[in-house]
Backbone as a ProteinNet text record, in pm:
[ID]
protein_1_A
[PRIMARY]
MAAEHTSVTPAEYMAHHLTFLNHPVGGDGGFWSLNIDTLVVSLVLGFVGLGFFYWIAKGATTGVPNKRQAFVEMFFDFVDREVRDIFHHGDRHRFVAPVALTVAVWVVLMNAMDFLPADFITWITSHLGLSHFRPVPTSDVNTTFALALSVWVLMILFAIRVKGAGGFAHELVASPFGGHPVLWPVNLAFNAVEYISKPLSHSLRLFGNMYAGEILFLLLWMLASAGISYGLGGIAASVASAVIGGIAWSIFHVLIVLLQAYIFMMLTIVYIAMAHESH
[TERTIARY]
2181.1	2066.9	2100.5	2110.2	2087.5	2249.7	2366.9	2478.5	2530.7	2362.8	2446.8	2335.9	2300.9	2208.3	2341.4	2384.7	2489.5	2507.9	2463.7	2599.4	2414.9	2281.7	2191.8	2102.4	1992.7	1933.7	1812.8	1749	1616.4	1499.1	1526.7	1385.3	1440.1	1557.6	1613	1583.3	1599.9	1596.6	1424.2	1340.7	1199.2	1180.4	1227.4	1170.6	1224	1359.4	1361.1	1328.4	1253.8	1221.8	1002	992.8	821.5	832.8	912.1	957.7	962.5	785	800.4	890.1	861.3	989.3	879.1	902.3	803.1	888.8	776.9	818.9	709.7	703.4	648.1	592.4	496.1	418.2	360.6	536.4	469.7	457.4	572.9	538.7	611.8	586.1	624.9	613.4	490.1	471.4	377.3	327	284.7	230.3	58.4	-55.2	-37.3	-15.2	10.1	147.3	158.8	296.7	253.7	335.6	327.1	407	392.4	448	515.3	613.8	644.5	667.1	762	782.8	606	501	379.1	281.8	272.9	248.8	314	448.3	583.3	468.3	464.3	471.5	314.3	235.7	76.5	109.4	143.7	97.6	219.8	320.5	373.6	320.3	227	179.1	60.8	-15.4	-155.4	-117.5	-13.3	78.3	98.3	136	190.3	26.6	-80.3	-180.1	-271.8	-248.1	-307.1	-228.4	-113.5	-66.5	-81.9	-72	-112.9	-262.7	-357.8	-460.2	-440.6	-394.9	-351.1	-286.6	-176.7	-147.9	-192.2	-266	-393.7	-531.2	-518.2	-629.7	-601.1	-485.9	-398.8	-340.3	-376.6	-366	-437.4	-555.2	-702.8	-714.8	-830.8	-843.5	-1033.4	-1038.3	-1184.9	-1210.5	-1075.6	-1105.8	-1073.2	-945.1	-975.8	-798.4	-835.1	-744.6	-646.1	-517.8	-422.8	-445.5	-283.1	-333	-343.1	-337.8	-303	-415	-443.3	-582.7	-737.3	-657.2	-813.6	-773.4	-645.5	-650	-740.5	-728.9	-833.9	-897.2	-977.2	-1093.5	-1183.9	-1062.1	-1146.3	-1122.2	-1033.9	-1103.1	-1202.3	-1143.9	-1296.1	-1455	-1455.7	-1608	-1619.8	-1485.3	-1512.5	-1567.8	-1484	-1519.9	-1724.2	-1738.9	-1830.1	-1955.9	-1953.6	-2063.8	-2034.5	-1931.6	-1964.6	-2035.6	-2007.4	-2040.8	-2265.7	-2258.8	-2416.1	-2482.7	-2426.1	-2438.2	-2532.8	-2495.4	-2525.6	-2568.5	-2499.4	-2590.1	-2677.4	-2822.4	-2894	-3022	-2910.1	-2992.1	-2886.4	-2939.3	-2839.8	-2798.7	-2767.3	-2588.3	-2489.8	-2482.5	-2350.2	-2207.3	-2179.5	-2137.5	-2025.9	-2141	-2111.3	-2058.1	-2038.5	-1898.9	-1971.8	-1993.9	-1969.6	-1861.5	-1865.3	-1829.1	-1655.1	-1614.5	-1515.9	-1472	-1524.3	-1450.5	-1447.1	-1501.7	-1476.1	-1360.1	-1339.7	-1200.1	-1066.4	-1101.1	-992.4	-922.2	-1049.3	-1025.3	-933.5	-972.7	-909.7	-784.1	-723.4	-591.7	-485.8	-541.4	-463.9	-483.4	-571.6	-579.7	-417.1	-442.1	-353.5	-230.5	-174.1	-79.8	-9.8	-69	-39.7	38.8	-81.1	-55.5	49	92.3	225.2	301.3	359.6	434.4	503.3	471	488.3	602.3	577.5	639.7	824.3	843.3	950.9	1045	1184.2	1255.4	1230.8	1239.9	1286.3	1379.5	1483.5	1630.4	1709.6	1581.6	1676.2	1641.5	1538.7	1459.6	1546	1552	1643.3	1778.1	1855.2	1978.2	1969.8	1863	1805.3	1820.8	1767.9	1662.5	1817.3	1945.7	1989.3	2090.3	2081.3	2186.5	2210.6	2024.5	1935.5	1985.8	2018.6	2052.2	1922.8	1835.8	1662.3	1796.3	1650	1716.7	1656	1508.7	1365.3	1301.3	1274.1	1125	1087.1	938.8	822.4	770.9	739.8	694.4	638.9	553.1	443.4	315.4	233.5	54.3	-48.1	7.9	-145.1	-113.1	-4.7	29.3	64.4	6.7	26.7	-175.5	-171.2	-309.3	-381.7	-294.9	-357.3	-399.2	-320.2	-385.4	-490.3	-505.8	-638.5	-730.4	-710.2	-890.9	-875.4	-772.3	-791.9	-894.2	-850.6	-903.6	-1082	-1114.8	-1225.7	-1333.1	-1266.2	-1330.6	-1370	-1292.9	-1312.9	-1414.4	-1448.3	-1547.7	-1668.1	-1631.1	-1747.1	-1814	-1720.3	-1776.4	-1863.8	-1817.9	-1891.9	-2051.1	-2048.4	-2177.7	-2289.4	-2226.4	-2300.3	-2337.8	-2257.2	-2287.4	-2400.2	-2403.9	-2478.7	-2649.4	-2638.3	-2807.5	-2786.9	-2759.9	-2774	-2877	-2776.1	-2883	-2960.1	-2965.6	-3061.4	-3219.4	-3246.3	-3276.4	-3318.3	-3184.7	-3256.2	-3126.1	-3138.6	-3132.8	-3228.1	-3353.3	-3398.7	-3453.5	-3445.5	-3449.5	-3380.7	-3194.6	-3129.1	-3133.8	-3159.8	-3187.3	-3333.3	-3419.4	-3530.3	-3483.2	-3409.6	-3368	-3294.9	-3191.6	-3122	-3176.9	-3279.5	-3409.1	-3490	-3550.2	-3709.7	-3667.1	-3548.3	-3535	-3399	-3427.8	-3570.7	-3650.7	-3633.7	-3749.8	-3874.5	-3912.8	-3963.6	-3994.4	-4080.7	-4001.8	-4084.2	-4120.3	-4228.9	-4076.4	-4114.3	-3953.1	-3918.2	-4017	-3959.5	-3851	-3842.8	-3733.5	-3696.4	-3629.9	-3508.3	-3385.4	-3387.8	-3236.7	-3152.1	-3318	-3219.3	-3196.6	-3273.8	-3282.5	-3155.9	-3073.2	-3006.7	-2849.2	-2826.7	-2842.6	-2714.3	-2839	-2756.6	-2724	-2810.3	-2769.2	-2591.5	-2564.3	-2450.3	-2364.5	-2349.4	-2276.6	-2233.3	-2331.1	-2337.2	-2227.9	-2250.7	-2171.4	-2062.8	-2058.3	-1900	-1880.1	-1913.8	-1808.2	-1781.7	-1850.2	-1839.6	-1713.6	-1667.4	-1483.6	-1441.4	-1431.1	-1329.4	-1283.8	-1426	-1440	-1358.1	-1349.8	-1379.3	-1218.7	-1140.4	-963.2	-881	-933.7	-872.1	-880.3	-919.1	-949.7	-855	-832.7	-685.2	-631	-577.2	-486.9	-398.8	-486.8	-428.5	-357.9	-429.4	-361.6	-241.3	-242.6	-108.2	-26.7	-14.7	53.2	118.4	25	98.8	200	161.1	217.9	304.3	339.7	533	582.1	506.4	579.6	657.1	569.4	623.9	715.5	680.7	829.6	973.6	940	1042.9	1074.7	988.4	1093.8	1150.6	1092.2	1165.6	1298.3	1303.9	1390.6	1508.3	1478.2	1584.8	1643.6	1480.1	1586.6	1682.2	1659.1	1784.6	1914.8	1898.5	2041.9	2095.9	2016.7	2054	2182	2194.8	2293.6	2396.9	2418.9	2611.4	2648	2651.5	2701	2741.1	2704.9	2708.3	2769.4	2834	2947.8	2795.2	2939	2862.4	2687.4	2728.6	2593.1	2488.5	2500.3	2392.9	2372.2	2442.5	2418	2307.9	2332.9	2246.6	2135.5	2146.9	1970.3	1920.2	1914.2	1923.8	1834.5	1933	1913.9	1806.8	1823	1702.6	1543.3	1588.7	1404.6	1311.8	1440.7	1386.2	1328.4	1412.3	1406.1	1248.7	1236.7	1101.8	1005	1027.9	939	865.5	932.5	954.7	861.6	927.1	812.7	712	674.7	574.4	454.1	485.9	471.5	441	472.1	472.8	345.1	347	203.9	117.8	98.8	-42.9	-106.3	24.2	52.7	-10.2	53.1	-83.3	-221.3	-296.5	-436	-456.5	-376.2	-418.8	-413.2	-356.9	-292.6	-427.5	-494.9	-582.7	-690.6	-726.5	-863.1	-881.8	-768.6	-794.1	-816.2	-780.2	-846.8	-994.1	-978.9	-1149.4	-1244	-1162.5	-1333.5	-1295.4	-1201.6	-1217.9	-1313.4	-1287.7	-1298.9	-1530	-1526.3	-1702.6	-1698.6	-1679	-1715	-1795.6	-1659.4	-1716.3	-1847.9	-1885.3	-1952	-2093.4	-2127	-2157.3	-2266.5	-2171.2	-2172.2	-2239.4	-2221.5	-2257.6	-2388.9	-2444.2	-2539	-2596.4	-2586.1	-2706	-2731.2	-2615.7	-2665.6	-2801.2	-2865.3	-2951.3	-3044.4	-3096.6	-3188.1	-3244	-3356.6	-3463.2	-3454.9	-3417	-3461.5	-3587.4
-1501.7	-1370	-1370.7	-1487.3	-1391	-1429.9	-1456.7	-1366.1	-1204.4	-1180.7	-1077.8	-920.8	-1011.5	-868.4	-779.9	-776	-615.6	-544.3	-614.7	-555	-525.9	-513.9	-435	-412.1	-361.2	-202.6	-294.9	-219.9	-305.7	-344	-299.8	-217	-342.7	-359.5	-432.5	-617.4	-680.4	-733.6	-811.1	-684.7	-748.6	-772	-640.3	-715.7	-858.7	-886.8	-1041	-1096.8	-1144.5	-1224	-1195.2	-1114.9	-1083.8	-1120.1	-1145.2	-1198.9	-1356.3	-1387.6	-1539.5	-1581.7	-1691.9	-1759.7	-1774.8	-1655.3	-1657.3	-1719.6	-1793.9	-1806.2	-1798.1	-1752.9	-1630.4	-1797.3	-1772.3	-1838.4	-1700.9	-1733.7	-1680.7	-1619	-1525.3	-1398.5	-1282.7	-1171.2	-1064.5	-1191.6	-1270.3	-1249.4	-1239.3	-1186.9	-1058.6	-1129.1	-1079	-1204.3	-1360.9	-1361.8	-1514.8	-1612.5	-1568.9	-1675.5	-1773.1	-1827	-1911.3	-1880.7	-1871.5	-1894.4	-1977.4	-2047.6	-2217	-2236.4	-2145.9	-2134.8	-2223.6	-2113.8	-2096.3	-2197.8	-2311.6	-2427.3	-2575.8	-2565.8	-2640.4	-2682.4	-2622	-2575.2	-2589	-2541.2	-2585.8	-2826.4	-2796.7	-2935.1	-3096	-2997.1	-3158.2	-3068	-3043.7	-3015.3	-3053.1	-3083.8	-3185.6	-3241.7	-3342.4	-3439.6	-3493.4	-3396.9	-3450	-3458	-3375.4	-3430.5	-3561.8	-3581.2	-3763.9	-3824.6	-3728.5	-3884.9	-3952.2	-3782.6	-3775.5	-3869.2	-3848.3	-3942.6	-4116.4	-4086.1	-4281.2	-4314.7	-4202.1	-4325	-4314.9	-4236.5	-4219.5	-4371.9	-4343.2	-4427.9	-4572.1	-4576.5	-4726.1	-4816.8	-4685.3	-4704.7	-4784.1	-4726.1	-4699.5	-4852.8	-4782.4	-4955.8	-4964.6	-4984.6	-5020.8	-5018.3	-5073.3	-5092.9	-4959.1	-4947.2	-4849.7	-4771.6	-4647.9	-4552.8	-4508.8	-4529.9	-4486.7	-4328.4	-4244.4	-4111.9	-4024.4	-4126.3	-4049.3	-4003.6	-4125.4	-4184.4	-4091.4	-4033.5	-4002.8	-3846	-3798.6	-3647.7	-3607.5	-3725.4	-3701.8	-3757.4	-3799.4	-3803	-3656.4	-3654.7	-3574	-3402	-3412.1	-3292.8	-3333.9	-3480.2	-3543.9	-3480.1	-3510.4	-3482.4	-3300.9	-3268.1	-3112.7	-3050.8	-3159.9	-3064.6	-3112.8	-3208.1	-3282.9	-3191.7	-3147.2	-3163.7	-2971.8	-2906.6	-2771.2	-2794.1	-2932.3	-2872.6	-2955.8	-3020.6	-3063.9	-2973.6	-2783.3	-2695.5	-2625.2	-2594.3	-2555.1	-2596.6	-2746.8	-2795	-2929	-2839.9	-2900.3	-2948.2	-3015.5	-3059.1	-3159.1	-3282.5	-3408.9	-3465.9	-3576.8	-3663.8	-3577.6	-3462.1	-3453.6	-3467	-3635.3	-3707.1	-3779.7	-3730.6	-3768.2	-3691.6	-3508.9	-3441.9	-3352	-3242.2	-3144.8	-3152.8	-3281.5	-3299.6	-3305.1	-3389.2	-3413.4	-3333	-3230.5	-3068.2	-3002.6	-3015.2	-2877.4	-2914.8	-3093.5	-3109.3	-3106.4	-3163.7	-3091.6	-2992.8	-2880	-2706.5	-2694.6	-2732.5	-2682.3	-2764.2	-2892.7	-2910.1	-2888.8	-2872.8	-2796.2	-2636	-2527.4	-2427.6	-2406.1	-2539.8	-2499.5	-2572	-2611.3	-2650.5	-2615.4	-2458	-2303.8	-2249	-2261.7	-2189.2	-2192.7	-2311.1	-2289.2	-2284.4	-2286.2	-2246.6	-2147.1	-2046.7	-1890	-1906.2	-2081.2	-2057.8	-2121.1	-2129.6	-2170.5	-2043.5	-1945.5	-1895.5	-1825.1	-1724.4	-1744.7	-1705.6	-1638.3	-1699.2	-1813.6	-1884.1	-2036.2	-2099.9	-2041.6	-2106.9	-2040	-1875	-1867.3	-1924.4	-1978.8	-2080.8	-2160.4	-2226.9	-2404.5	-2383.4	-2281.8	-2185.4	-2205.2	-2121	-2061.3	-2141.1	-2279.1	-2343.9	-2436.6	-2399.3	-2514.2	-2402.7	-2297.7	-2228.3	-2117.1	-2125.9	-2090.9	-1929.9	-1788.9	-1687.2	-1647	-1680	-1610.9	-1699.9	-1744.8	-1885.8	-1805.8	-1804.6	-1761.9	-1911.7	-1943.3	-2026.4	-2074.5	-2020.1	-1936.8	-1994.6	-2022.6	-2057.9	-1961.6	-1904.4	-1826.6	-1677.9	-1689.7	-1531	-1486.1	-1522.4	-1481.9	-1527.3	-1416.7	-1375	-1489.3	-1533.2	-1634.8	-1766.3	-1806.1	-1939	-1940.1	-1768.4	-1779.6	-1723.5	-1704.6	-1646.8	-1817.5	-1904.7	-2021.5	-2071.1	-2097.8	-2150.7	-2077.2	-2000.2	-1940.7	-1970.6	-1925.4	-1939.5	-2060.4	-2200.4	-2342	-2360.6	-2282.5	-2307.3	-2217	-2078.3	-2034.5	-2141.3	-2195.4	-2263.4	-2377	-2458.6	-2560.7	-2464.5	-2351.2	-2295	-2294.2	-2281.6	-2285.7	-2335.7	-2447	-2563.5	-2692	-2649.4	-2724.7	-2586.1	-2491.3	-2418.4	-2479.6	-2480.9	-2507.6	-2683.6	-2718.5	-2849.6	-2903.2	-2832.3	-2803.6	-2750.1	-2606.2	-2610	-2586.3	-2660.5	-2578.4	-2514.2	-2472.4	-2387.1	-2298.1	-2318.3	-2162.2	-2134.6	-2174.8	-2144.2	-2089	-2134.7	-2064.3	-1902.1	-1934.4	-1818.7	-1744.5	-1840	-1724.2	-1587.6	-1695	-1635.5	-1473	-1546.5	-1395.3	-1302.9	-1350.4	-1220.4	-1137	-1223.4	-1246.3	-1266.8	-1209.2	-1180.1	-1097.3	-1047.7	-1040.5	-955.4	-879.5	-659.7	-824.2	-928.1	-961.6	-1041.8	-1032.3	-1112.1	-996.4	-875.2	-813.6	-821	-780.3	-717.5	-590.8	-496.9	-404.9	-400.4	-542.7	-477.6	-550.1	-701.2	-747.2	-678	-541.8	-480.2	-554.1	-428.1	-461.4	-508.7	-686.6	-812.1	-817.9	-867.6	-875.1	-784.8	-657.8	-593.9	-662.9	-651.7	-709.3	-909.1	-934.3	-1035.3	-1021.4	-944.6	-1017.2	-897.3	-829.2	-743	-878.5	-956.1	-1089.6	-1150.3	-1166.6	-1346.7	-1213.8	-1168.5	-1134.2	-1105.9	-1054.1	-1011.8	-1100.8	-1271.1	-1345.2	-1439.2	-1429.9	-1456.3	-1397.1	-1224.3	-1102.7	-1127.5	-1139.2	-1134.8	-1299.1	-1387.5	-1495.6	-1509.6	-1470.8	-1515.7	-1397.6	-1190	-1157.6	-1159.5	-1232.6	-1199.1	-1274	-1476.4	-1494.2	-1429.6	-1388	-1293.8	-1246.8	-1114.5	-1065.8	-1058.2	-1091.6	-1178.1	-1286	-1340	-1463	-1340.1	-1269.8	-1167.7	-1094.8	-978.7	-1001.5	-1039.9	-1122.1	-1252.4	-1260.2	-1289.6	-1278.2	-1147.5	-1057.2	-985.7	-918.2	-920.6	-919.8	-1022.7	-1134.8	-1208.1	-1134.6	-1131.8	-1040.3	-960.1	-841.9	-801	-755.2	-875.8	-994.8	-1010.7	-1071.5	-1176.7	-1034.7	-909.8	-838.7	-788.9	-778.8	-686.3	-775	-877.2	-993.2	-943.2	-974.8	-874.6	-716.5	-672.3	-470.8	-449.8	-566.1	-459.7	-546	-601.8	-661.8	-558.3	-475	-341.5	-241.2	-286.6	-187.3	-265.2	-356.8	-395.2	-510.2	-626.1	-677.5	-607	-510.5	-429.1	-450.2	-444.5	-397.9	-539.3	-638.9	-813	-846.6	-828.9	-877.2	-824.9	-663.2	-647.3	-663.4	-636	-722.4	-818.6	-883.7	-1058.2	-1047.8	-1003.7	-1054.1	-1013.6	-856.5	-789.2	-897.8	-972.9	-983.1	-1192.1	-1206.3	-1408.1	-1367.3	-1229.8	-1247.3	-1211.4	-1109.9	-1005.3	-1177.9	-1229.8	-1343.1	-1480.1	-1468.7	-1598.6	-1551	-1434.2	-1345.2	-1382.1	-1322.7	-1329.5	-1463.5	-1529.4	-1679.1	-1702.4	-1716.6	-1796.8	-1693.9	-1566.3	-1520.1	-1651.5	-1564.8	-1656.5	-1762.5	-1840.6	-1934.5	-1965.6	-1933.4	-1866.5	-1823.3	-1674	-1695.2	-1821.1	-1867.2	-1958.9	-2056	-2087.8	-2196.3	-2118.8	-1981.4	-1961.4	-1889.5	-1835.2	-1835.9	-1949.3	-2055.6	-2204.8	-2255.7	-2200.9	-2254.8	-2159.1	-1987.1	-1902.2	-1951	-1996.8	-2020.3	-2141.7	-2274.5	-2369.3	-2341.7	-2255.3	-2236.5	-2151.3	-2064.4	-1981.1	-2061.1	-2188.3	-2341.1	-2365.3	-2373.2	-2501.1	-2380.1	-2265.8	-2173.4	-2113.5	-2141.4	-2079.8	-2227.2	-2293.2	-2412.1	-2488.2	-2409.8	-2460.8	-2378.3	-2235.2	-2116.1	-2178.5	-2266.1	-2311.3	-2354.2	-2380	-2447.6	-2417	-2333.6	-2214.6	-2080.1	-2088.2	-2052	-1920	-1789.7	-1626	-1623.8
4835.6	4893.7	5028	5100.3	5254.1	5245.9	5204.2	5255.9	5155	5115.7	5055.1	5140.1	5239.5	5318.8	5294.6	5395.3	5393.1	5323.3	5158.5	5075.8	4908.2	4991.4	4958.9	5029.2	4973.1	5047.4	5101.3	5195.3	5224.4	5094.5	5000.4	4891.3	4837.1	4820.3	4706.5	4766.3	4899.2	4941.2	4951.9	5063.4	4996	4793.8	4770.9	4655.9	4558	4575.3	4575.1	4630.3	4670.8	4791	4751.3	4701.5	4657.3	4513	4473.2	4296.3	4225	4177.5	4120.9	4017.1	4027.5	3986.3	3824.8	3777.2	3676.6	3466.3	3441.4	3280.3	3217.6	3093.3	3041.6	2854	2852.2	2793.5	2639.9	2598.8	2343.3	2444.1	2326	2386.1	2451.5	2517.4	2611.5	2780.6	2768.1	2820.7	2873.5	3033.7	3038.5	3174.1	3053.8	3176.5	3153.3	2964.6	2925.3	2983.5	3117.1	3238.1	3316.4	3336.7	3510.5	3621.4	3709.9	3781.7	3859.1	3820.9	3852.5	3981.9	4041.6	4197.5	4288.2	4228.7	4252.1	4243.2	4177.8	4075.3	4143.6	4084.9	4131.6	4277.1	4422.9	4559.1	4622.1	4493.7	4531.4	4487.1	4401.9	4322.7	4441.3	4478.4	4558.3	4719.8	4795.9	4909.1	4878.1	4746.7	4734.2	4704.1	4631.1	4757.2	4831.8	4917.7	5078.7	5129.9	5113.2	5134.2	5092.4	4998.6	4923.9	5007.3	5045.1	5100.7	5245	5312.8	5377.5	5491.9	5381.9	5403.8	5383	5279.7	5277.3	5369.8	5454.3	5521.4	5652.6	5667.1	5825.8	5731.1	5676.4	5603.6	5559.1	5594.1	5636.2	5716.3	5747.1	5953.7	6003.7	5936	6070.8	6130.8	6181.8	6294.8	6326.6	6368.1	6360.8	6504.4	6590.3	6745.3	6829	6935.2	6994.3	6870.2	6902.7	6774.5	6819.6	6747.4	6837.6	6759.9	6823.9	6915.8	6793.1	6651.8	6530.2	6442.7	6436.2	6384.1	6474.9	6607.2	6658	6622.2	6629.6	6587.4	6489.6	6335.1	6173.3	6268.2	6299.3	6294	6393.3	6514.4	6481.9	6416.8	6374.3	6256.8	6188.6	6119.5	6048.3	6080.1	6268.5	6272.3	6254.8	6296.9	6340.8	6122.6	6039.6	5887.5	5959	5948.6	5895	5950.7	6097.4	6179.4	6076.8	6044.6	6000.5	5876.1	5776	5702.9	5695.2	5849	5832.9	5877.6	5936.5	5978	5901.6	5783.7	5682.2	5544.6	5526.4	5413.8	5429.3	5418.2	5387	5308	5183.9	5052.8	4984.3	5086.1	5050.5	5106.5	5036.6	5127.8	5092.1	5209.4	5258.2	5227.3	5243.9	5265.5	5112.2	4983.1	4823.7	4813.8	4809.1	4772.8	4842	4908	4947.5	5111.8	5209.1	5320	5224.8	5144.5	5105.6	5002.5	4903.3	4906.3	5029.6	5117	5186.8	5273.1	5298.5	5387	5284.6	5164.2	5046.7	5091.7	5076.8	5120.6	5225.4	5305.7	5434.6	5426.2	5405.4	5469.5	5299.7	5227.3	5136.7	5100.2	5170	5225.8	5330.6	5425.1	5581.1	5550.2	5448.2	5411.2	5304.3	5250.6	5153.3	5266.6	5314.3	5446.3	5539.2	5582.7	5650.7	5620.7	5426.9	5456	5446.3	5483.7	5510.8	5666.3	5745.5	5890.7	5782.6	5704.5	5647.8	5638.8	5689.3	5733.7	5537.8	5456	5357	5270.2	5385.9	5365.6	5331.2	5373	5419.2	5252.5	5207	5110.5	4989.4	4999.5	4921.1	4865.4	5022.2	4976.3	4947.7	4964.2	4901.4	4724	4654.2	4507.9	4488.7	4557.1	4474.5	4438.3	4560.8	4462.5	4368.3	4319.3	4262.5	4074.3	4092.4	3968.2	4015.8	4049	4071.7	4050.8	4030.4	4146.2	4197.8	4213	4233	4270.5	4446	4477.2	4589.8	4549.8	4659.4	4702.4	4825.4	4822.1	4940.5	5009.3	5008.3	4940.9	4816.4	4704.5	4732.6	4859.1	4903	4874.7	4925.8	4861.1	4771	4644.4	4466.7	4465.8	4402	4400.3	4325.3	4137.6	4080.6	4122.1	4257.1	4379	4420	4529.8	4548.6	4501.9	4335.9	4191	4191	4186.9	4123.8	4181.4	4313.7	4389.5	4419.7	4444.8	4481	4283.9	4225.9	4091.5	4086.2	4079.7	4114.1	4185.5	4310.2	4396.8	4331.2	4304.6	4146.1	4053.4	3988.9	3923.8	3898.6	4078.4	4099.3	4208.3	4224.9	4280.6	4145.5	4044.8	3922	3836.7	3831.3	3816.2	3844.8	4027.5	4115.4	4127.5	4075.4	4042.5	3890	3897.9	3740.3	3708.9	3769.5	3815.5	3936.7	3993.7	4091.5	4055.2	3971.1	3929.3	3822.9	3716.9	3597.3	3519.8	3387	3283.2	3304.5	3247	3231.3	3405.2	3498.2	3581.4	3714.6	3672.6	3702.2	3558.3	3515.6	3411.7	3453.6	3432.2	3565.4	3654.2	3771.1	3863.7	3867.7	3798	3756.3	3701.8	3691.2	3565.1	3654.8	3790.9	3807.1	3998.4	3957.4	4178.8	4240.9	4308.3	4439.7	4441.2	4283.8	4277.3	4245.9	4170	4100.6	3933.6	3859.5	3770.1	3654.4	3644.1	3543.3	3501.5	3276.8	3224.3	3280	3329.4	3353.8	3463	3495.8	3652.5	3576.7	3480.5	3450.3	3432.6	3408	3393	3518.5	3586.6	3743.8	3786.2	3826.2	3934.8	3853.2	3654.9	3676	3748.6	3698.6	3735.9	3897.4	4009.9	4149.3	4121.8	4097.4	4074	4117.5	3864.7	3909.4	3954.5	4037.6	4176.8	4291.9	4315.9	4427.4	4377.3	4196.3	4173.8	4097.4	4109.1	4071.8	4212.3	4325.1	4438.9	4497.6	4462.6	4545.8	4559	4458.6	4385.6	4396.3	4444.9	4511.5	4608.8	4720.1	4862.9	4906.2	4802.6	4838.5	4822.9	4724.3	4734.2	4771.8	4744.2	4812.3	4998.2	5035.7	5235.3	5220.3	5130	5131.4	5089.4	5006	4914.2	5035.7	5111	5160.6	5299.5	5355.3	5502	5454.1	5343.9	5315.8	5304.4	5267.1	5189.6	5245.5	5318.3	5427.2	5594	5612	5661.3	5628.8	5480.6	5410.2	5435.3	5401.1	5436.9	5581.2	5680.8	5820.7	5844.8	5802	5810.1	5745.8	5637.3	5582.9	5660.2	5732.4	5806	5872.7	5985.5	6078.7	6059.5	5992.8	5935	5886.4	5821	5759.1	5876.2	6034.5	6096.1	6154.7	6179.2	6241.8	6183.8	6038.3	5979.5	5951.6	5987.5	6028.3	6129.1	6190	6361.3	6314.2	6201.4	6164.9	6162.1	6083.3	6054.9	6172.4	6306	6398.3	6473.2	6478.4	6620.3	6672.2	6751.7	6836.1	6940.6	7030.8	7031.2	6900.3	6841	6704	6681.1	6691.8	6641.5	6756.7	6827.2	6967.2	6962.9	7006.6	6986.8	6886.5	6771.2	6607.4	6641	6693.2	6660.1	6789.4	6946	7001.7	6970.9	6961	6907.4	6796.8	6700.6	6536	6621.7	6761.9	6779.2	6810	6983.1	7050.6	6910.2	6826.2	6717.1	6628.9	6596.2	6535.3	6595.9	6665.2	6791.4	6826.4	6837.9	6944.9	6737.8	6597.8	6552.2	6498.4	6497.8	6475.9	6511.8	6672	6740	6663.2	6649.3	6629.1	6492.6	6425	6269.2	6205.7	6403	6360.5	6358.7	6402.3	6388.4	6254.6	6182.4	6074.1	5999.6	6005.6	5893.7	5918.4	6052.4	5990.8	6048.3	6111.4	6010.8	5894.3	5800.8	5660.2	5640.4	5624.1	5587.3	5635.2	5766.8	5852.8	5755.7	5700.4	5624.8	5486.3	5472.5	5304.5	5319.1	5355.3	5353.5	5421.9	5524	5501.5	5412.2	5355.6	5249	5085.1	5120	5015.9	5031.5	5154.6	5189.1	5194.5	5175.7	5212.2	5061.7	5013	4840.9	4736.1	4790.7	4728.4	4766.3	4920.4	4971.8	4925.7	4945.5	4867.3	4725.5	4635.8	4462.3	4541.4	4645	4613.7	4701.9	4702.4	4792.8	4667.8	4659.3	4547.3	4702.7	4605.3	4595.5	4599.3
[MASK]
+++++++++++++++++++++++++++++++++++++++++++++++++++++++++++++++++++++++++++++++++++++++++++++++++++++++++++++++++++++++++++++++++++++++++++++++++++++++++++++++++++++++++++++++++++++++++++++++++++++++++++++++++++++++++++++++++++++++++++++++++++++++++++++++++++++++++++++++++++++++

């Protein structure tokens, strides 16, 4: 696709790079289909994260840490401090802190795939016989919804574990306006809105930011090739503007990549902590 930029329209170029490597599951696909690129990249990055933890743990010492270990310990302390400030309902190191750390690392890795040039990825995958391949899992709403729903299920399970099934059900119909039977439908409606909005906001915030970043990078790459048909002057102008714009956006996008992972991690901690509280 990279070699064909001068023969395709901008709309075709964008559509090509924003199309998933989709595999239908029975019938005509539709809802029951798999985005193979999202699944493969997510799994690979998951193993990369596990390998990174293993590499650090294997080289860890009880004495003076090296730079690698010192950086990781600083990151661990940062995550642990954030969990400590929010979660006050038992041993945070047993489950909540490891979950927060896993979410943070995995989302950072998936977000960081956006820094790879889209045409470079296409050039590689085209030689593997793949017509489409999107390398940023978090720009796929299925990924962000899956992560958010996983956190949502954990929140429900913690709430049932702490309050019991009966206590959790009673809270749904008896808060926030009281336990009179007349108020049960109103309470249930309010709680339904709260429980439905959590995975929606949790997932769409991450997806929207990463999808927008992916589109902006594609526009910059397209700008770099737009001057080819206008001679050397056009090439120089377009490449210069794309390089300057690409560097500026990449620097800003580093903040987005890290900030979105941080927000997703913090909401994970907050939702699990809220499951332990009574209204």
